[in-house]
Amino acid sequence: MPRARQHAAFVLLGILGFLAPTLLQSAVPALATPASAVVVRAESDTTATPLTVEIASLSPTAIPASGPVVVTGTVTNSDTTAWQDVALYPFIGFHPITTEAELTDAVATPETAEVGQRITLEGDYTKIGQLEPGQTVSFSLRVPRRHLTQLGVTASGVYWFGVHALGSGPHGFDNVADGRARTFLPLLDKNANSVTATVIVPIRGAVAYTADGAVADTDRWLTLLRPGGRLARLAELAAAPGGHDVSWLVDPAVLGAVKRLADGNPTRPLEVETDPSGGASGSPSATPSATASAASARSADTVDPATELTGLATHWWTQMLAALQGSDVLALPYGDLDLAAAASHNPAIYTSARDLSTSTLKEWGIPFTPVNAPVAGQLDESTASMLAERDPASTVLVSDAILPDDATTTQIRTGSLHLVAFDSASSAGGPAPTEALGGTALRQRILAEAALRSLTSSSDPLVVELPSRWSVADARELGAGLRQPWLGLHSLTTTMTGAPSTDVAADHLHPDAGANAKAISGRTFRAASDLIRSGRTLQRVLTGNKHVATATLAEALTTLSYQERGTTSNAAVDARFTISAMLAKIAIKAPRAVTLSGSSGRFAATISNDLNLPVTVSLKPMTDAGISIDTPKAVDVAPGTSATILLQASGARVGVHDVELVLMDSAGTRLSAPVSVPVRAAQVSKIIWVFLAVGCGLLFGAIGSRLVRRFRKGARSE
């Protein structure tokens, strides 16, 4: 054979030898792949896959020394055509991730990149068969520990782990994953260094009230409290053993709203006996029993929504109250106050929010630690200054992303403020295409971060604040899934005790410049302040009422919440209008004009009360220096009646005086526009007294003359 032909033949054989494995895999269905690891080849750039894989559970949550790893979930045909021969395979990473930088890069890895080897050993995969468009099928995969060892999974670190779905679609079968889900799975030996951590679970959310003080958006609350709803799942976590392994970041306004729903969602407390909103007695005995409430929840299809909501709220309140009384509770200012906006528009309102939070939780019997948690951990300099002035003893949760590079610890001192930096990487969740903030993804990211700290023997604790958008689909498993021999979960106070700290000046913090772009406006703060003042006035007017001011304060604070950023609610304005309309039903009537016959005298005024509640008001006269008007200190007026009072005028100079009568509460706040009463004082002229004297003289003179003549006439007759 000529030399050139021999060379061409050798080249052709080499190419065929290189392509043979790939051609074989393409020609044979996936279930016929060799009983060894198949390396996942590079895939296309597209991230849209016809099959959608979701991981529902992963147990155990770290690679065990012995025993299998079990992963469950679902696969859905998201295509418009049927898929045949669908099968699901677990996969494991090629090499362990051993540094935080590598883990950060891994999360950003495109979902189509090669990250691990598909496990095709007998029994590791599962056949699904045909999937129709839109059809979802559950799966469970069991990977024995010895199979992972055979694949070289022995070194400590964090491994990629997930599930691939393969099948035959419109274009036939290939070895590229047609659906995938990815997460992380740590591996540490029994002698691994212990890591101290705190995981903070938020109970935050929008709370709104109607104009008359009832909880608004009851349909939304019904969804939140029904089985599977966000609040319902949080209660399951709180009640589970793992609920005591986490710390709870609580906005008392959320608990207060559920408490009011459990009480039947009453309107603003106007009667003397009514308990305040958000500050009512913590005893659940005044509401239906937990058993009855649970029964109502189970038979939701047979009850009306209002009754169902009351039952669900009572059950949730009872369950959550008991759980929080034995857990680590981090208390936010009432209403989850927008701290940056408060620092700009009304710093004093922070004190009101903190005081209401404190009194509310104390009345419910919930031990707590005061905490401030700016949204996304973005603490700016003006907010830090406000907190240093008004609440330097509280702890502030901040993102480690705002710290300078030389701040290498979780615990920070900024002047008098105590900052705790949570791990922003853990809070970002897991890798695509799995939902980043899904329960399993977020939990595995936390475990991965903790495992890497163990590898580096770091003494700095790990603090994770779960984002408010965290998916609570498997919330109950969160605490239990974080239990590892090398991970100690503690309360925030315990975690920070003895932890290293760094001093950082407030002006060295670098929060995101756009973090407060949607902060609550000054107009909204002014409306809230007006509502607070109106509530206090109403309480002073309603005889014996001790609760409406607190309830109205709670309503106003919820309009200033981080949760209200970007909204255009007029709740505070509407509520204040309602209160003003009530106060307008208390009025004063006075004479059109009053004339005094001298420098003093009395005249009457009438106070009418068209409310169905008793009121106590005062009447303040506003006069010039030429007259003085005395009024009673307080006037009680029964419901639907009026009261007439006598006003004493004195020291009046001659002439007309413009007197204004103003209806006020006990603190001197005006309740209505003043009523004008012109008062004329007339001085009696001296010449009148002369005429009176002359007349009296003539009268008595005539009488005397007549008596004299009578005596004389009697004497002659004798």
XYZ file of C-alpha atoms in Angstrom:
718
model
C 0.000 0.000 0.000
C 1.386 3.417 -0.825
C 2.679 5.378 2.171
C 0.045 8.175 1.709
C -2.831 5.702 1.742
C -1.448 4.006 4.855
C -1.296 7.372 6.613
C -4.900 8.215 5.632
C -6.099 4.831 6.881
C -4.427 5.299 10.236
C -6.012 8.757 10.606
C -9.463 7.369 9.733
C -9.115 4.550 12.255
C -8.036 7.009 14.921
C -11.080 9.189 14.317
C -13.408 6.188 14.401
C -11.773 4.983 17.595
C -12.279 8.375 19.214
C -15.928 8.662 18.150
C -16.949 5.074 18.822
C -18.091 5.546 22.469
C -20.173 8.576 21.573
C -21.752 6.923 18.556
C -22.545 3.858 20.644
C -24.213 5.906 23.365
C -26.280 7.760 20.768
C -27.465 4.539 19.207
C -28.415 2.734 22.422
C -31.126 3.937 24.806
C -29.976 5.456 28.065
C -30.977 2.420 30.102
C -28.481 0.372 28.156
C -25.445 2.478 29.090
C -22.510 0.648 30.665
C -22.743 -0.128 34.378
C -20.142 2.505 35.206
C -19.992 6.262 35.407
C -20.740 8.069 32.178
C -19.143 11.491 31.981
C -21.684 14.151 31.111
C -20.503 15.771 27.928
C -20.700 19.464 27.230
C -24.254 20.489 26.485
C -25.886 23.175 24.399
C -25.998 26.774 25.494
C -29.741 26.854 25.864
C -31.128 26.668 29.416
C -34.678 25.796 28.415
C -35.225 22.067 28.682
C -38.309 20.121 27.600
C -38.348 18.188 30.874
C -38.471 20.003 34.221
C -36.951 18.255 37.223
C -37.581 19.415 40.775
C -36.020 18.031 43.958
C -38.536 17.690 46.778
C -36.323 16.086 49.424
C -32.770 14.983 49.987
C -31.844 12.635 52.803
C -29.452 12.670 54.446
C -28.421 16.239 53.757
C -24.711 15.348 53.832
C -22.958 12.295 52.408
C -23.064 9.658 55.152
C -20.261 7.350 56.233
C -22.562 4.478 55.328
C -26.042 4.067 53.988
C -27.700 5.487 50.887
C -28.470 8.997 49.724
C -32.146 9.243 48.790
C -33.482 12.019 46.586
C -37.148 12.474 45.698
C -38.912 14.874 43.420
C -40.942 15.274 40.261
C -40.362 15.367 36.538
C -42.741 17.287 34.267
C -43.053 17.291 30.512
C -42.919 21.006 29.696
C -42.876 20.320 25.966
C -45.826 20.402 23.582
C -45.217 16.821 22.434
C -44.993 13.500 24.259
C -41.609 12.129 25.364
C -40.740 8.435 25.310
C -38.390 6.258 27.378
C -37.931 8.931 30.040
C -35.471 7.904 32.765
C -33.957 9.714 35.744
C -30.340 9.453 36.866
C -28.538 10.939 39.856
C -25.183 12.579 39.274
C -22.265 13.496 41.541
C -19.488 16.075 41.119
C -16.117 15.200 39.624
C -14.120 16.732 42.467
C -14.962 18.314 45.836
C -15.281 22.064 46.210
C -12.977 23.150 49.051
C -13.049 26.968 49.145
C -15.742 29.631 49.351
C -14.481 31.167 46.114
C -14.954 27.848 44.327
C -18.461 27.525 45.758
C -19.358 31.041 44.607
C -18.103 30.220 41.122
C -20.024 26.953 41.164
C -23.315 28.707 41.867
C -22.711 30.952 38.863
C -21.854 27.993 36.602
C -24.259 27.739 33.640
C -26.629 24.869 34.097
C -25.453 23.353 30.817
C -21.834 23.041 31.954
C -20.153 19.754 32.864
C -20.174 19.591 36.653
C -20.314 15.892 37.407
C -20.702 12.311 36.347
C -23.995 10.588 35.752
C -24.480 7.544 37.981
C -25.757 4.635 35.935
C -24.985 1.662 38.173
C -27.815 -0.849 38.425
C -30.535 0.357 40.768
C -29.374 3.987 40.825
C -31.684 5.149 38.053
C -35.433 4.849 37.537
C -37.579 4.371 34.450
C -40.537 6.671 33.900
C -41.499 5.704 30.351
C -43.824 7.964 28.417
C -44.666 11.505 29.542
C -47.520 13.381 27.926
C -47.372 17.186 27.574
C -47.940 18.767 30.988
C -47.810 15.442 32.806
C -45.936 15.286 36.138
C -44.591 12.093 37.687
C -42.944 11.641 41.086
C -39.667 9.800 41.459
C -37.370 8.484 44.165
C -33.695 7.654 43.604
C -31.537 5.708 46.033
C -27.754 5.912 45.719
C -25.812 3.469 47.961
C -22.742 4.905 49.668
C -20.507 2.227 48.090
C -21.449 3.452 44.630
C -20.259 6.946 45.515
C -17.026 5.462 46.830
C -16.549 3.573 43.563
C -16.837 6.900 41.756
C -14.072 8.405 43.877
C -16.232 10.379 46.305
C -13.924 10.047 49.311
C -12.253 13.420 49.899
C -13.805 15.998 52.228
C -15.503 18.979 50.658
C -18.698 19.961 48.900
C -19.859 17.978 45.881
C -22.258 18.785 43.116
C -25.286 16.528 43.329
C -28.484 16.367 41.357
C -30.724 14.561 38.910
C -30.727 14.302 35.123
C -33.764 13.393 33.044
C -33.162 11.772 29.663
C -35.642 10.647 27.071
C -36.551 10.381 23.424
C -38.299 13.423 22.012
C -39.160 14.846 18.597
C -35.505 14.628 17.528
C -34.798 11.190 18.930
C -32.443 10.269 21.758
C -29.033 11.699 22.676
C -26.875 11.733 25.782
C -27.641 15.355 26.672
C -29.798 15.878 29.748
C -33.299 16.884 28.711
C -34.041 18.088 32.240
C -31.897 18.651 35.321
C -31.905 19.731 38.954
C -28.708 20.616 40.838
C -27.690 21.222 44.414
C -24.736 20.657 46.760
C -23.935 17.750 49.055
C -21.146 18.117 51.652
C -18.860 15.343 52.840
C -16.948 15.651 56.117
C -15.335 12.936 58.182
C -16.232 12.193 61.794
C -13.307 14.283 63.087
C -14.357 17.443 61.251
C -14.043 20.759 63.047
C -17.255 21.984 64.640
C -18.936 25.071 63.202
C -21.182 27.396 65.232
C -24.110 28.851 63.320
C -27.384 30.732 63.632
C -30.115 30.430 61.024
C -32.667 33.234 61.207
C -36.156 32.554 59.855
C -38.236 35.687 59.157
C -41.888 36.160 60.056
C -42.364 39.340 58.037
C -45.078 40.356 55.626
C -47.452 43.086 54.551
C -50.179 43.980 57.045
C -52.952 46.389 56.106
C -56.097 47.641 57.807
C -59.387 48.971 56.513
C -60.526 52.502 57.246
C -62.486 51.312 60.292
C -59.558 49.337 61.713
C -60.278 45.742 60.648
C -57.581 43.603 59.032
C -57.746 44.066 55.257
C -57.104 41.567 52.433
C -58.736 38.654 54.232
C -58.589 36.507 51.082
C -54.800 36.794 51.131
C -54.665 35.860 54.820
C -56.870 32.872 54.093
C -54.336 31.678 51.513
C -51.429 32.256 53.898
C -53.074 30.319 56.732
C -54.524 27.397 54.796
C -52.561 24.126 54.749
C -49.603 24.642 52.440
C -49.737 28.427 52.832
C -46.645 30.365 53.852
C -47.709 31.080 57.418
C -49.076 27.578 57.881
C -45.737 26.055 56.878
C -43.833 28.406 59.183
C -46.038 27.254 62.050
C -45.229 23.640 61.143
C -41.523 24.445 61.317
C -41.949 26.273 64.630
C -43.823 23.349 66.151
C -41.400 20.710 64.826
C -38.273 19.745 66.816
C -36.150 21.625 64.292
C -38.070 24.810 65.066
C -36.016 25.252 68.233
C -32.782 25.000 66.232
C -33.430 28.287 64.424
C -33.932 31.885 65.509
C -37.118 33.717 64.575
C -37.037 37.266 63.210
C -40.513 38.452 64.159
C -42.566 41.477 63.202
C -45.207 41.593 65.966
C -47.601 43.256 63.506
C -47.956 39.951 61.631
C -48.776 38.095 64.838
C -51.124 40.905 65.874
C -53.045 40.706 62.605
C -53.531 36.946 62.959
C -54.635 37.451 66.572
C -57.305 39.913 65.429
C -58.447 37.473 62.732
C -58.704 34.792 65.415
C -60.879 37.185 67.425
C -63.269 37.533 64.484
C -61.524 40.509 62.844
C -63.187 43.292 64.865
C -62.977 46.918 63.841
C -61.079 49.591 65.738
C -61.626 49.117 69.535
C -63.951 51.926 70.602
C -65.656 50.333 73.593
C -64.098 50.413 77.025
C -63.850 46.611 77.293
C -62.231 45.977 73.891
C -58.625 44.753 73.797
C -56.118 46.707 71.701
C -54.925 45.646 68.271
C -51.529 44.036 68.459
C -51.421 44.398 72.238
C -54.233 42.192 73.390
C -53.939 39.507 75.986
C -51.823 36.641 74.786
C -54.156 34.057 76.241
C -55.881 32.055 73.511
C -58.671 31.057 75.872
C -60.862 33.933 74.721
C -61.029 32.463 71.242
C -62.199 29.061 69.941
C -60.097 26.111 71.011
C -57.259 24.860 68.865
C -59.089 21.581 68.326
C -62.202 23.330 67.069
C -60.067 25.559 64.874
C -58.260 22.635 63.353
C -61.614 20.999 62.677
C -62.736 24.167 60.930
C -59.591 24.090 58.815
C -60.192 20.461 57.832
C -63.774 21.103 56.809
C -63.055 24.295 54.921
C -65.287 23.203 52.071
C -68.317 23.189 54.363
C -67.880 26.557 56.060
C -67.988 30.104 54.814
C -64.645 31.886 54.315
C -65.056 34.137 57.380
C -65.639 31.172 59.684
C -62.794 29.253 58.068
C -60.455 32.214 58.489
C -61.308 32.555 62.172
C -60.631 28.859 62.735
C -57.367 28.833 60.812
C -56.146 31.997 62.514
C -56.958 30.627 65.964
C -55.155 27.378 65.246
C -52.106 29.216 63.880
C -52.034 31.723 66.727
C -52.226 29.017 69.383
C -49.550 26.904 67.708
C -47.163 29.773 66.964
C -47.562 31.416 70.367
C -46.617 28.194 72.160
C -43.648 27.649 69.848
C -42.263 31.182 70.118
C -42.528 31.194 73.897
C -39.868 28.477 73.897
C -37.712 29.692 70.998
C -35.131 32.368 70.280
C -37.132 35.398 69.118
C -35.522 38.445 67.517
C -38.040 41.293 67.683
C -38.300 43.895 64.938
C -39.828 47.341 65.514
C -43.612 47.041 65.221
C -44.701 46.998 61.593
C -41.187 46.227 60.286
C -40.475 49.953 60.130
C -38.604 51.270 57.078
C -35.547 52.447 59.007
C -33.909 54.418 56.205
C -37.134 56.333 55.535
C -37.670 56.959 59.253
C -34.146 58.370 59.546
C -34.952 60.804 56.730
C -38.509 61.822 57.603
C -39.319 61.161 61.273
C -36.679 59.561 63.522
C -38.945 59.905 66.578
C -41.383 57.370 65.187
C -38.738 54.670 65.604
C -39.138 54.950 69.372
C -42.897 54.462 69.059
C -42.407 51.378 66.889
C -39.846 49.866 69.238
C -41.935 50.588 72.360
C -45.047 49.014 70.828
C -43.053 45.945 69.797
C -41.728 45.572 73.322
C -45.062 45.992 75.096
C -46.853 43.673 72.685
C -44.444 40.758 73.022
C -44.257 41.174 76.790
C -48.023 40.994 77.058
C -48.035 37.819 74.988
C -45.374 36.314 77.240
C -42.796 35.892 74.448
C -39.154 36.383 75.528
C -37.237 38.327 72.882
C -34.098 40.194 71.884
C -34.545 43.613 70.216
C -33.127 43.516 66.695
C -33.117 45.788 63.675
C -32.895 44.224 60.223
C -32.658 46.686 57.301
C -34.003 45.196 54.102
C -31.349 42.999 52.452
C -28.980 44.037 55.249
C -28.337 47.446 53.681
C -27.407 49.797 56.550
C -26.620 53.344 55.438
C -24.860 55.980 57.512
C -27.960 58.054 58.352
C -29.829 54.974 59.573
C -26.833 53.936 61.680
C -26.771 57.418 63.193
C -30.482 57.260 64.071
C -30.130 53.850 65.710
C -27.036 54.918 67.638
C -29.022 57.827 69.070
C -32.332 56.107 69.759
C -31.553 52.436 70.349
C -27.827 51.756 70.737
C -28.454 48.571 72.751
C -30.195 46.735 69.913
C -28.461 44.383 67.503
C -28.450 45.290 63.801
C -28.387 42.544 61.172
C -26.414 43.622 58.116
C -25.182 41.926 54.973
C -21.491 41.064 54.901
C -21.525 42.535 51.383
C -21.615 46.090 52.818
C -18.512 45.604 54.966
C -15.042 46.726 53.932
C -12.574 44.027 52.940
C -10.630 44.317 56.196
C -13.732 43.354 58.227
C -13.157 39.618 58.416
C -15.509 38.730 61.274
C -19.235 38.269 61.664
C -19.436 40.530 64.721
C -18.887 44.238 64.055
C -18.693 47.297 66.300
C -19.685 50.589 64.701
C -19.423 53.231 67.392
C -21.998 52.225 69.996
C -23.834 49.927 67.588
C -23.537 46.146 67.631
C -23.706 44.777 64.097
C -23.990 41.131 63.128
C -23.111 40.393 59.517
C -25.077 37.563 57.965
C -23.618 35.510 55.129
C -25.067 36.981 51.946
C -23.795 34.072 49.852
C -25.823 31.539 51.845
C -28.901 33.764 51.598
C -28.568 33.804 47.811
C -29.490 30.126 47.632
C -28.553 27.344 45.282
C -27.565 26.974 41.624
C -29.797 27.005 38.551
C -31.970 25.549 37.180
C -33.292 24.604 40.619
C -35.204 27.445 42.293
C -32.462 29.343 44.133
C -34.551 30.085 47.224
C -36.358 26.773 47.329
C -36.261 25.072 50.693
C -33.892 22.258 49.696
C -31.629 24.497 47.612
C -31.269 27.074 50.373
C -30.674 24.474 53.078
C -27.982 22.707 51.036
C -26.254 26.024 50.316
C -26.140 26.753 54.052
C -24.684 23.317 54.752
C -22.134 23.801 51.986
C -20.973 27.138 53.445
C -20.755 25.622 56.925
C -18.779 22.620 55.631
C -16.214 24.892 54.007
C -15.775 26.784 57.281
C -15.165 23.452 58.963
C -12.468 22.617 56.427
C -10.677 25.909 57.078
C -11.035 25.587 60.884
C -12.593 29.047 61.000
C -13.564 30.262 64.488
C -15.914 32.849 63.045
C -19.555 31.733 63.360
C -21.910 31.469 60.401
C -25.038 33.627 60.556
C -27.682 33.178 57.869
C -30.752 35.372 57.561
C -33.189 33.662 55.240
C -34.595 36.129 52.698
C -38.272 37.030 52.907
C -38.750 35.461 49.458
C -37.521 32.105 50.744
C -39.783 29.300 49.558
C -41.284 27.520 52.549
C -42.393 24.427 50.606
C -40.407 22.134 52.900
C -40.011 24.487 55.848
C -40.630 21.745 58.378
C -37.544 19.875 57.184
C -35.266 22.896 57.436
C -34.285 22.546 61.076
C -33.975 18.765 60.985
C -31.980 18.907 57.752
C -29.417 21.244 59.287
C -28.619 18.868 62.119
C -25.113 17.566 61.531
C -22.440 16.316 63.979
C -20.142 19.134 62.897
C -22.756 21.927 62.888
C -23.959 23.472 66.149
C -27.062 25.633 65.806
C -27.529 28.226 68.548
C -29.436 31.409 69.331
C -27.948 34.622 67.997
C -26.881 35.764 71.471
C -25.157 32.451 72.177
C -23.476 32.403 68.789
C -22.089 35.910 69.223
C -20.884 35.383 72.791
C -17.116 35.177 72.656
C -17.013 35.466 68.859
C -14.239 37.654 67.411
C -15.203 41.197 66.424
C -13.964 43.993 64.189
C -14.359 47.769 64.583
C -15.700 49.502 61.475
C -16.609 53.198 61.185
C -20.119 53.915 59.918
C -18.769 55.891 56.972
C -16.740 52.853 55.888
C -19.849 50.799 55.244
C -20.748 50.678 51.568
C -24.397 49.706 51.097
C -25.935 49.416 47.666
C -26.564 52.943 46.403
C -29.989 51.964 45.085
C -31.086 49.986 48.135
C -33.401 52.739 49.378
C -34.671 54.000 46.037
C -38.197 52.848 46.889
C -38.150 53.911 50.544
C -41.410 55.097 52.104
C -42.117 58.737 51.206
C -42.326 61.730 53.503
C -45.975 62.147 52.505
C -46.767 58.685 53.846
C -44.932 59.455 57.089
C -46.947 62.656 57.512
C -50.184 60.766 56.920
C -49.169 58.169 59.497
C -48.306 60.863 62.048
C -51.678 62.517 61.494
C -53.406 59.179 62.038
C -51.495 58.570 65.263
C -52.511 61.987 66.608
C -56.133 61.387 65.598
C -56.143 58.065 67.425
C -54.843 59.661 70.602
C -57.460 62.385 70.372
C -60.229 59.836 69.867
C -59.117 57.891 72.933
C -59.143 61.031 75.081
C -62.657 61.851 73.855
C -64.231 58.400 74.282
C -65.076 58.083 77.954
C -62.999 55.361 79.626
C -61.392 54.040 76.437
C -57.787 52.876 76.919
C -57.082 50.994 73.715
C -57.959 52.871 70.551
C -54.751 54.958 70.538
C -52.608 51.807 70.627
C -54.678 50.168 67.903
C -54.428 53.244 65.703
C -50.674 53.460 66.288
C -50.381 49.840 65.125
C -52.397 50.645 62.003
C -50.235 53.660 61.205
C -46.948 51.808 61.670
C -47.931 49.101 59.196
C -48.133 51.787 56.489
C -44.453 52.610 57.127
C -43.208 49.051 56.656
C -40.462 47.804 54.384
C -43.223 45.618 52.978
C -45.012 48.742 51.687
C -42.121 49.980 49.577
C -43.225 50.674 46.041
C -46.936 50.779 46.898
C -49.327 53.744 46.832
C -51.579 52.884 49.747
C -53.821 55.573 51.247
C -54.707 53.479 54.282
C -53.539 56.081 56.811
C -55.424 58.892 55.071
C -58.619 56.828 54.877
C -58.397 55.817 58.541
C -57.823 59.402 59.660
C -60.807 60.552 57.605
C -62.970 57.958 59.359
C -61.843 59.152 62.787
C -62.350 62.794 61.819
C -65.889 61.962 60.713
C -66.553 60.451 64.138
C -65.208 63.491 65.963
C -67.347 65.738 63.749
C -70.425 64.169 65.355
C -69.591 65.995 68.562
C -70.650 69.638 68.210
C -71.341 72.783 70.214
C -74.236 75.204 69.847
C -74.298 78.689 71.402
C -76.546 81.795 71.249
C -76.132 84.060 68.278
C -75.435 86.938 70.649
C -75.395 87.628 74.383
C -76.075 90.933 76.169
C -74.956 91.442 79.753
C -76.770 93.980 81.902
C -73.511 94.776 83.562
C -69.944 93.561 83.754
C -70.950 89.966 84.550
C -73.631 87.424 83.848
C -74.389 83.929 82.611
C -75.325 82.407 79.302
C -75.851 78.821 78.111
C -74.194 76.595 75.480
C -75.145 73.078 74.371
C -72.801 70.171 73.485
C -74.380 67.442 71.351
C -73.059 63.894 70.916
C -74.388 62.001 67.889
C -72.115 59.009 68.508
C -73.405 55.796 70.049
C -70.626 56.056 72.632
C -70.216 58.319 75.669
C -67.742 61.148 75.299
C -65.885 63.485 77.614
C -64.905 66.883 76.256
C -63.974 70.324 77.480
C -64.933 73.794 76.324
C -62.317 76.465 76.008
C -63.321 80.114 75.528
C -61.024 82.341 73.523
C -61.577 86.013 74.346
C -59.918 89.399 74.312
C -58.537 91.004 77.468
C -61.803 92.852 78.161
C -63.815 89.869 79.414
C -63.358 86.560 81.253
C -65.395 83.368 80.647
C -65.383 80.477 83.133
C -66.301 76.953 81.913
C -66.418 73.467 83.499
C -63.164 71.486 83.284
C -64.860 68.487 81.642
C -68.285 67.699 80.295
C -69.630 64.133 80.007
C -72.194 63.601 77.278
C -74.114 60.328 76.982
C -74.562 58.590 73.607
C -77.032 60.306 71.283
C -77.807 63.120 73.731
C -76.775 66.692 74.461
C -75.674 68.562 77.564
C -76.341 72.220 78.375
C -73.748 74.087 80.395
C -73.801 77.561 81.914
C -70.893 79.828 81.183
C -70.030 82.596 83.641
C -68.900 85.904 82.138
C -67.194 88.421 84.387
C -65.010 91.533 84.320
C -66.590 92.722 81.105
C -65.837 96.170 79.883
C -68.533 98.184 78.162
C -68.829 97.203 74.504
C -68.989 94.104 72.306
C -66.527 91.274 72.834
C -65.812 88.575 70.261
C -65.882 85.308 72.192
C -65.005 82.012 70.511
C -66.002 78.707 72.097
C -63.733 75.789 71.110
C -64.539 72.113 71.740
C -61.415 70.255 72.900
C -60.206 66.974 74.340
C -58.521 66.750 77.729
C -55.110 67.545 76.228
C -56.308 70.721 74.556
C -56.600 69.385 71.007
C -59.324 71.071 68.981
C -62.169 68.839 67.909
C -63.972 71.256 65.621
C -63.972 74.803 64.329
C -64.658 77.487 66.985
C -68.146 78.927 67.451
C -68.307 82.742 67.664
C -70.565 84.411 70.249
C -70.668 88.250 70.337
C -71.066 89.322 73.983
C -72.269 92.912 74.675
C -71.624 94.444 78.089
C -73.748 97.620 78.906
C -72.665 100.138 81.685
C -75.702 101.674 83.576
C -75.480 105.579 83.302
C -75.054 107.792 86.456
C -77.975 110.076 85.499
C -80.282 107.087 85.855
C -79.244 106.877 89.462
C -79.980 110.611 89.875
C -83.447 110.157 88.428
C -83.968 107.153 90.654
C -82.826 109.140 93.687
C -85.090 112.125 92.869
C -87.991 109.800 92.201
C -87.445 107.978 95.466
C -87.184 111.344 97.238
C -90.437 112.591 95.778
C -92.108 109.281 96.566
C -91.009 109.198 100.165
C -91.667 112.967 100.494
C -95.229 112.508 99.278
C -95.740 109.619 101.644
C -94.373 111.660 104.543
C -96.500 114.702 103.671
C -99.600 112.569 103.485
C -98.894 110.983 106.851
C -98.406 114.429 108.419
C -101.712 115.667 107.068
C -103.446 112.553 108.348
C -102.063 113.074 111.843
C -103.112 116.718 111.855
C -106.617 115.897 110.726
C -106.939 113.332 113.490
C -105.877 115.844 116.079
C -108.574 118.390 115.017
C -111.309 115.817 115.231
C -110.506 115.291 118.871
